[in-house]
Each structure stands twice: as C-alpha cells, then as structure tokens.
mmCIF file of N, CA and C in Angstrom:
data_model
loop_
_atom_site.group_PDB
_atom_site.id
_atom_site.type_symbol
_atom_site.label_atom_id
_atom_site.label_comp_id
_atom_site.label_asym_id
_atom_site.label_seq_id
_atom_site.Cartn_x
_atom_site.Cartn_y
_atom_site.Cartn_z
ATOM 1 N N UNK A 1 -9.379 -8.509 1.380
ATOM 2 C CA UNK A 1 -8.034 -8.060 1.706
ATOM 3 C C UNK A 1 -7.919 -6.685 1.195
ATOM 4 N N UNK A 2 -7.398 -5.743 1.989
ATOM 5 C CA UNK A 2 -7.289 -4.262 1.609
ATOM 6 C C UNK A 2 -5.761 -3.972 1.405
ATOM 7 N N UNK A 3 -5.511 -3.109 0.502
ATOM 8 C CA UNK A 3 -4.183 -2.513 0.246
ATOM 9 C C UNK A 3 -4.262 -1.030 0.441
ATOM 10 N N UNK A 4 -3.095 -0.455 0.790
ATOM 11 C CA UNK A 4 -2.938 0.977 0.883
ATOM 12 C C UNK A 4 -2.299 1.435 -0.473
ATOM 13 N N UNK A 5 -2.850 2.432 -1.043
ATOM 14 C CA UNK A 5 -2.396 2.916 -2.273
ATOM 15 C C UNK A 5 -2.090 4.448 -2.168
ATOM 16 N N UNK A 6 -0.996 4.937 -2.627
ATOM 17 C CA UNK A 6 -0.637 6.303 -2.658
ATOM 18 C C UNK A 6 -1.438 7.026 -3.777
ATOM 19 N N UNK A 7 -2.109 8.068 -3.400
ATOM 20 C CA UNK A 7 -2.932 8.880 -4.334
ATOM 21 C C UNK A 7 -1.943 9.470 -5.298
ATOM 22 N N UNK A 8 -1.032 10.201 -4.775
ATOM 23 C CA UNK A 8 0.037 10.782 -5.605
ATOM 24 C C UNK A 8 1.238 9.806 -5.477
ATOM 25 N N UNK A 9 1.705 9.089 -6.548
ATOM 26 C CA UNK A 9 2.799 8.147 -6.411
ATOM 27 C C UNK A 9 4.062 8.898 -5.765
ATOM 28 N N UNK A 10 4.752 7.944 -5.068
ATOM 29 C CA UNK A 10 6.024 8.495 -4.404
ATOM 30 C C UNK A 10 6.929 8.953 -5.509
ATOM 31 N N UNK A 11 7.026 8.301 -6.684
ATOM 32 C CA UNK A 11 7.882 8.774 -7.724
ATOM 33 C C UNK A 11 7.486 9.908 -8.440
ATOM 34 N N UNK A 12 6.273 10.438 -8.127
ATOM 35 C CA UNK A 12 5.818 11.767 -8.650
ATOM 36 C C UNK A 12 5.757 12.749 -7.628
ATOM 37 N N UNK A 13 6.472 12.582 -6.505
ATOM 38 C CA UNK A 13 6.521 13.546 -5.389
ATOM 39 C C UNK A 13 5.563 13.364 -4.337
ATOM 40 N N UNK A 14 4.731 12.320 -4.292
ATOM 41 C CA UNK A 14 3.793 12.027 -3.260
ATOM 42 C C UNK A 14 4.579 11.654 -1.986
ATOM 43 N N UNK A 15 3.779 11.904 -0.909
ATOM 44 C CA UNK A 15 4.398 11.621 0.437
ATOM 45 C C UNK A 15 3.860 10.371 1.016
ATOM 46 N N UNK A 16 4.660 9.754 1.878
ATOM 47 C CA UNK A 16 4.136 8.594 2.530
ATOM 48 C C UNK A 16 3.464 8.877 3.895
ATOM 49 N N UNK A 17 2.364 9.665 3.775
ATOM 50 C CA UNK A 17 1.569 10.158 4.866
ATOM 51 C C UNK A 17 0.175 9.698 4.671
ATOM 52 N N UNK A 18 -0.592 9.713 5.719
ATOM 53 C CA UNK A 18 -2.033 9.209 5.718
ATOM 54 C C UNK A 18 -2.930 9.985 4.786
ATOM 55 N N UNK A 19 -2.698 11.284 4.558
ATOM 56 C CA UNK A 19 -3.537 12.117 3.646
ATOM 57 C C UNK A 19 -3.293 11.643 2.244
ATOM 58 N N UNK A 20 -2.181 11.014 1.945
ATOM 59 C CA UNK A 20 -1.912 10.553 0.580
ATOM 60 C C UNK A 20 -2.158 9.102 0.355
ATOM 61 N N UNK A 21 -2.802 8.410 1.349
ATOM 62 C CA UNK A 21 -3.089 7.020 1.188
ATOM 63 C C UNK A 21 -4.492 6.715 1.299
ATOM 64 N N UNK A 22 -4.953 5.765 0.407
ATOM 65 C CA UNK A 22 -6.342 5.367 0.484
ATOM 66 C C UNK A 22 -6.359 3.854 0.544
ATOM 67 N N UNK A 23 -7.383 3.252 1.130
ATOM 68 C CA UNK A 23 -7.495 1.797 1.310
ATOM 69 C C UNK A 23 -8.365 1.393 0.160
ATOM 70 N N UNK A 24 -7.797 0.393 -0.569
ATOM 71 C CA UNK A 24 -8.514 -0.161 -1.742
ATOM 72 C C UNK A 24 -8.477 -1.662 -1.836
ATOM 73 N N UNK A 25 -9.292 -2.210 -2.624
ATOM 74 C CA UNK A 25 -9.181 -3.720 -2.837
ATOM 75 C C UNK A 25 -8.046 -4.047 -3.780
ATOM 76 N N UNK A 26 -7.582 -5.261 -3.843
ATOM 77 C CA UNK A 26 -6.538 -5.640 -4.772
ATOM 78 C C UNK A 26 -6.803 -5.321 -6.170
ATOM 79 N N UNK A 27 -8.072 -5.530 -6.547
ATOM 80 C CA UNK A 27 -8.477 -5.169 -7.948
ATOM 81 C C UNK A 27 -8.442 -3.722 -8.169
ATOM 82 N N UNK A 28 -8.972 -2.900 -7.212
ATOM 83 C CA UNK A 28 -8.894 -1.432 -7.354
ATOM 84 C C UNK A 28 -7.405 -0.881 -7.450
ATOM 85 N N UNK A 29 -6.606 -1.595 -6.679
ATOM 86 C CA UNK A 29 -5.147 -1.248 -6.605
ATOM 87 C C UNK A 29 -4.474 -1.522 -7.912
ATOM 88 N N UNK A 30 -4.758 -2.626 -8.456
ATOM 89 C CA UNK A 30 -4.284 -3.018 -9.844
ATOM 90 C C UNK A 30 -4.748 -2.024 -10.903
ATOM 91 N N UNK A 31 -6.035 -1.641 -10.814
ATOM 92 C CA UNK A 31 -6.528 -0.650 -11.796
ATOM 93 C C UNK A 31 -5.918 0.647 -11.742
ATOM 94 N N UNK A 32 -5.682 1.160 -10.501
ATOM 95 C CA UNK A 32 -5.012 2.368 -10.342
ATOM 96 C C UNK A 32 -3.654 2.393 -10.954
ATOM 97 N N UNK A 33 -2.892 1.243 -10.698
ATOM 98 C CA UNK A 33 -1.522 1.186 -11.346
ATOM 99 C C UNK A 33 -1.622 1.079 -12.796
ATOM 100 N N UNK A 34 -2.628 0.384 -13.361
ATOM 101 C CA UNK A 34 -2.849 0.225 -14.820
ATOM 102 C C UNK A 34 -3.127 1.585 -15.388
ATOM 103 N N UNK A 35 -4.039 2.300 -14.813
ATOM 104 C CA UNK A 35 -4.459 3.691 -15.316
ATOM 105 C C UNK A 35 -3.265 4.614 -15.266
ATOM 106 N N UNK A 36 -2.486 4.611 -14.151
ATOM 107 C CA UNK A 36 -1.312 5.529 -14.006
ATOM 108 C C UNK A 36 -0.340 5.079 -15.137
ATOM 109 N N UNK A 37 -0.101 3.816 -15.385
ATOM 110 C CA UNK A 37 0.889 3.401 -16.363
ATOM 111 C C UNK A 37 0.405 3.953 -17.762
ATOM 112 N N UNK A 38 -0.856 3.785 -18.115
ATOM 113 C CA UNK A 38 -1.300 4.269 -19.371
ATOM 114 C C UNK A 38 -1.250 5.789 -19.438
ATOM 115 N N UNK A 39 -1.476 6.467 -18.353
ATOM 116 C CA UNK A 39 -1.549 7.968 -18.409
ATOM 117 C C UNK A 39 -0.086 8.538 -18.440
ATOM 118 N N UNK A 40 0.810 8.046 -17.502
ATOM 119 C CA UNK A 40 2.169 8.600 -17.433
ATOM 120 C C UNK A 40 3.258 7.670 -18.084
ATOM 121 N N UNK A 41 2.918 6.590 -18.518
ATOM 122 C CA UNK A 41 3.890 5.652 -19.199
ATOM 123 C C UNK A 41 5.096 5.285 -18.369
ATOM 124 N N UNK A 42 4.932 5.250 -17.096
ATOM 125 C CA UNK A 42 6.049 4.924 -16.194
ATOM 126 C C UNK A 42 6.043 3.406 -15.847
ATOM 127 N N UNK A 43 7.139 2.738 -16.180
ATOM 128 C CA UNK A 43 7.241 1.344 -15.964
ATOM 129 C C UNK A 43 7.008 0.849 -14.550
ATOM 130 N N UNK A 44 7.277 1.664 -13.641
ATOM 131 C CA UNK A 44 7.008 1.273 -12.140
ATOM 132 C C UNK A 44 5.531 0.933 -11.984
ATOM 133 N N UNK A 45 4.665 1.680 -12.672
ATOM 134 C CA UNK A 45 3.119 1.325 -12.547
ATOM 135 C C UNK A 45 2.900 0.088 -13.261
ATOM 136 N N UNK A 46 3.576 -0.127 -14.460
ATOM 137 C CA UNK A 46 3.278 -1.299 -15.306
ATOM 138 C C UNK A 46 3.682 -2.515 -14.453
ATOM 139 N N UNK A 47 4.821 -2.380 -13.864
ATOM 140 C CA UNK A 47 5.316 -3.621 -13.002
ATOM 141 C C UNK A 47 4.355 -3.885 -11.784
ATOM 142 N N UNK A 48 3.983 -2.689 -11.151
ATOM 143 C CA UNK A 48 3.032 -2.802 -10.009
ATOM 144 C C UNK A 48 1.751 -3.553 -10.416
ATOM 145 N N UNK A 49 1.239 -3.099 -11.589
ATOM 146 C CA UNK A 49 -0.005 -3.663 -12.135
ATOM 147 C C UNK A 49 0.206 -5.152 -12.460
ATOM 148 N N UNK A 50 1.256 -5.492 -13.077
ATOM 149 C CA UNK A 50 1.517 -6.918 -13.503
ATOM 150 C C UNK A 50 1.645 -7.763 -12.260
ATOM 151 N N UNK A 51 2.310 -7.244 -11.225
ATOM 152 C CA UNK A 51 2.512 -7.916 -9.954
ATOM 153 C C UNK A 51 1.205 -8.154 -9.212
ATOM 154 N N UNK A 52 0.305 -7.112 -9.261
ATOM 155 C CA UNK A 52 -0.900 -7.210 -8.457
ATOM 156 C C UNK A 52 -1.877 -8.159 -9.138
ATOM 157 N N UNK A 53 -1.841 -8.260 -10.524
ATOM 158 C CA UNK A 53 -2.690 -9.295 -11.133
ATOM 159 C C UNK A 53 -2.122 -10.634 -11.345
ATOM 160 N N UNK A 54 -0.894 -10.807 -10.850
ATOM 161 C CA UNK A 54 -0.314 -12.125 -10.768
ATOM 162 C C UNK A 54 0.478 -12.528 -11.990
ATOM 163 N N UNK A 55 0.731 -11.591 -12.965
ATOM 164 C CA UNK A 55 1.365 -11.910 -14.224
ATOM 165 C C UNK A 55 2.959 -12.150 -13.941
ATOM 166 N N UNK A 56 3.444 -11.444 -13.004
ATOM 167 C CA UNK A 56 4.905 -11.616 -12.684
ATOM 168 C C UNK A 56 4.987 -11.614 -11.223
ATOM 169 N N UNK A 57 6.177 -12.235 -10.741
ATOM 170 C CA UNK A 57 6.426 -12.310 -9.319
ATOM 171 C C UNK A 57 7.354 -11.199 -8.861
ATOM 172 N N UNK A 58 7.518 -11.195 -7.486
ATOM 173 C CA UNK A 58 8.384 -10.205 -7.024
ATOM 174 C C UNK A 58 9.818 -10.080 -7.368
ATOM 175 N N UNK A 59 10.340 -11.384 -7.703
ATOM 176 C CA UNK A 59 11.716 -11.334 -8.119
ATOM 177 C C UNK A 59 11.939 -10.706 -9.491
ATOM 178 N N UNK A 60 10.916 -10.881 -10.432
ATOM 179 C CA UNK A 60 10.965 -10.255 -11.739
ATOM 180 C C UNK A 60 10.707 -8.755 -11.580
ATOM 181 N N UNK A 61 9.986 -8.475 -10.734
ATOM 182 C CA UNK A 61 9.611 -6.955 -10.482
ATOM 183 C C UNK A 61 10.910 -6.220 -9.988
ATOM 184 N N UNK A 62 11.593 -6.794 -9.033
ATOM 185 C CA UNK A 62 12.804 -6.243 -8.457
ATOM 186 C C UNK A 62 13.821 -6.221 -9.556
ATOM 187 N N UNK A 63 14.008 -7.263 -10.316
ATOM 188 C CA UNK A 63 15.058 -7.312 -11.377
ATOM 189 C C UNK A 63 14.681 -6.234 -12.393
ATOM 190 N N UNK A 64 13.520 -6.047 -12.844
ATOM 191 C CA UNK A 64 13.124 -5.088 -13.864
ATOM 192 C C UNK A 64 13.280 -3.664 -13.230
ATOM 193 N N UNK A 65 12.928 -3.488 -12.034
ATOM 194 C CA UNK A 65 13.084 -2.151 -11.449
ATOM 195 C C UNK A 65 14.535 -1.783 -11.392
ATOM 196 N N UNK A 66 15.433 -2.721 -11.020
ATOM 197 C CA UNK A 66 16.870 -2.416 -11.000
ATOM 198 C C UNK A 66 17.359 -2.123 -12.409
ATOM 199 N N UNK A 67 16.832 -2.806 -13.404
ATOM 200 C CA UNK A 67 17.283 -2.508 -14.780
ATOM 201 C C UNK A 67 16.843 -1.219 -15.352
ATOM 202 N N UNK A 68 15.860 -0.625 -14.766
ATOM 203 C CA UNK A 68 15.368 0.680 -15.106
ATOM 204 C C UNK A 68 16.439 1.747 -14.773
ATOM 205 N N UNK A 69 17.147 1.484 -13.699
ATOM 206 C CA UNK A 69 18.234 2.452 -13.297
ATOM 207 C C UNK A 69 18.158 2.921 -11.962
ATOM 208 N N UNK A 70 19.277 3.223 -11.375
ATOM 209 C CA UNK A 70 19.405 3.553 -9.970
ATOM 210 C C UNK A 70 18.552 4.824 -9.554
ATOM 211 N N UNK A 71 18.445 5.762 -10.578
ATOM 212 C CA UNK A 71 17.692 6.970 -10.255
ATOM 213 C C UNK A 71 16.269 6.826 -10.133
ATOM 214 N N UNK A 72 15.747 5.786 -10.832
ATOM 215 C CA UNK A 72 14.282 5.359 -10.693
ATOM 216 C C UNK A 72 13.958 4.256 -9.691
ATOM 217 N N UNK A 73 14.903 3.356 -9.651
ATOM 218 C CA UNK A 73 14.527 2.139 -8.914
ATOM 219 C C UNK A 73 15.237 2.205 -7.511
ATOM 220 N N UNK A 74 14.955 3.024 -6.686
ATOM 221 C CA UNK A 74 15.553 2.990 -5.344
ATOM 222 C C UNK A 74 14.634 2.190 -4.433
ATOM 223 N N UNK A 75 15.183 1.887 -3.312
ATOM 224 C CA UNK A 75 14.575 0.969 -2.328
ATOM 225 C C UNK A 75 13.068 1.296 -2.009
ATOM 226 N N UNK A 76 12.859 2.572 -1.863
ATOM 227 C CA UNK A 76 11.506 3.073 -1.510
ATOM 228 C C UNK A 76 10.484 2.622 -2.523
ATOM 229 N N UNK A 77 10.757 2.447 -3.756
ATOM 230 C CA UNK A 77 9.729 2.252 -4.817
ATOM 231 C C UNK A 77 9.432 0.766 -4.902
ATOM 232 N N UNK A 78 10.303 -0.208 -4.334
ATOM 233 C CA UNK A 78 10.031 -1.579 -4.467
ATOM 234 C C UNK A 78 10.115 -2.217 -3.085
ATOM 235 N N UNK A 79 9.954 -1.494 -2.015
ATOM 236 C CA UNK A 79 10.135 -2.020 -0.712
ATOM 237 C C UNK A 79 8.877 -3.108 -0.437
ATOM 238 N N UNK A 80 7.794 -2.942 -1.029
ATOM 239 C CA UNK A 80 6.674 -3.902 -0.750
ATOM 240 C C UNK A 80 6.904 -5.191 -1.433
ATOM 241 N N UNK A 81 7.834 -5.273 -2.445
ATOM 242 C CA UNK A 81 8.014 -6.537 -3.134
ATOM 243 C C UNK A 81 9.202 -7.362 -2.589
ATOM 244 N N UNK A 82 9.943 -6.750 -1.606
ATOM 245 C CA UNK A 82 11.032 -7.538 -1.080
ATOM 246 C C UNK A 82 10.641 -8.159 0.171
#
C-alpha cells in the first residue's frame, strides 16, 4: 500500500501539487510525520504519526485537531481522517 506525502507540509505553506508530493510506504509516511513532529514540535504531525502507526483512531485525531484551535485545525489538515 502506498501513501502520498507532502514534502513541505500544507501547514508550513506547502502546496497540494504533484511537485510537492511523494509516494511512500505506510511505515515511511509514519516516520516522516514522526521526524517532522520532533523537528518542528507541531501536534498535527504527532497526531498523523500516531494515526499511521495505529495508536489512535480518526475520531480521536479529529477531536484533538479541533481542540488545537480553529486557526490550526481547518478542514484541509484533517480531510484524510474524515
């Protein structure tokens, strides 16, 4: 199974275009989000990592994203979880 991952995250100004997307395995996708979380300390990456490794489900991800606040948790950032 392959996932598409944004090289520059949308929340850091990345675009949803093919030049900013790479195809990765689920494990690679999880590791990208883990590394981004540790590097930039953004909870959106922590939630993506936990979701990809199966620690939390999409309902919890959506709930936590909404609790982060409207300015960070807009529909674009969690569209894949709904």
